[in-house]
Amino acid sequence: MSDQIQEFLDIPRDFFKEGTQFLNRCTKPDRREFIKISQAVGVGFLVMGAVGYLVKLIHIPVNNVLVGGA
């Protein structure tokens, strides 16, 4: 019975310990790394926007043909 309670109490303790170890290993990105990440995110936004625009561009005429311009 006490083993089960001990295992139950070890879960949050281990989680907290691993979390603090992770935060201690984390570092702020330097300027070059930050710019590289920002560029990758920007390119992703542009690609997803272009894909959405093309889908909408194709969807409008197809929808008009199917619905009949109602």
Coordinates of C-alpha atoms in Angstrom, one line a residue:
M1 CA 0.0 0.0 0.0
S2 CA 2.8 2.4 0.9
D3 CA 4.6 1.6 -2.4
Q4 CA 1.5 2.7 -4.4
I5 CA 1.3 6.0 -2.4
Q6 CA 5.1 6.5 -2.9
E7 CA 4.8 5.9 -6.7
F8 CA 1.8 8.3 -6.8
L9 CA 3.8 11.0 -5.1
D10 CA 6.9 10.4 -7.2
I11 CA 5.1 11.4 -10.4
P12 CA 4.7 15.1 -9.7
R13 CA 8.2 15.2 -8.0
D14 CA 9.8 13.7 -11.1
F15 CA 7.8 16.0 -13.4
F16 CA 9.0 19.0 -11.5
K17 CA 12.6 17.8 -11.4
E18 CA 12.6 17.2 -15.2
G19 CA 10.9 20.5 -15.8
T20 CA 13.6 22.4 -13.9
Q21 CA 16.4 20.5 -15.6
F22 CA 14.8 21.4 -19.0
L23 CA 14.5 25.1 -18.1
N24 CA 18.1 25.2 -16.9
R25 CA 19.3 23.8 -20.2
C26 CA 17.3 26.3 -22.3
T27 CA 19.0 29.4 -23.6
K28 CA 17.8 32.5 -25.4
P29 CA 18.5 32.3 -29.1
D30 CA 21.2 34.6 -30.4
R31 CA 20.4 37.3 -33.0
R32 CA 21.3 35.0 -36.0
E33 CA 19.2 32.1 -34.8
F34 CA 16.3 34.4 -34.0
I35 CA 16.4 35.9 -37.5
K36 CA 16.6 32.5 -39.1
I37 CA 13.5 31.3 -37.1
S38 CA 11.7 34.5 -38.0
Q39 CA 12.4 34.0 -41.7
A40 CA 11.2 30.4 -41.6
V41 CA 8.0 31.5 -39.9
G42 CA 7.5 34.3 -42.4
V43 CA 8.0 32.0 -45.4
G44 CA 5.6 29.5 -43.8
F45 CA 3.0 32.3 -43.5
L46 CA 3.5 33.3 -47.2
V47 CA 3.2 29.7 -48.4
M48 CA 0.1 29.0 -46.4
G49 CA -1.4 32.3 -47.6
A50 CA -0.7 31.5 -51.2
V51 CA -2.1 28.0 -50.9
G52 CA -5.3 29.5 -49.3
Y53 CA -5.6 32.1 -52.0
L54 CA -5.2 29.5 -54.8
V55 CA -7.8 27.2 -53.2
K56 CA -10.2 30.1 -52.9
L57 CA -9.4 31.2 -56.5
I58 CA -10.3 27.8 -57.8
H59 CA -13.3 27.3 -55.4
I60 CA -15.3 30.4 -56.4
P61 CA -15.8 29.5 -60.1
V62 CA -16.4 25.8 -59.4
N63 CA -18.9 26.8 -56.8
N64 CA -20.7 29.1 -59.2
V65 CA -20.9 26.3 -61.8
L66 CA -22.2 23.8 -59.3
V67 CA -24.7 26.2 -57.7
G68 CA -25.7 27.9 -60.9
G69 CA -24.9 31.5 -59.9
A70 CA -27.8 31.6 -57.4

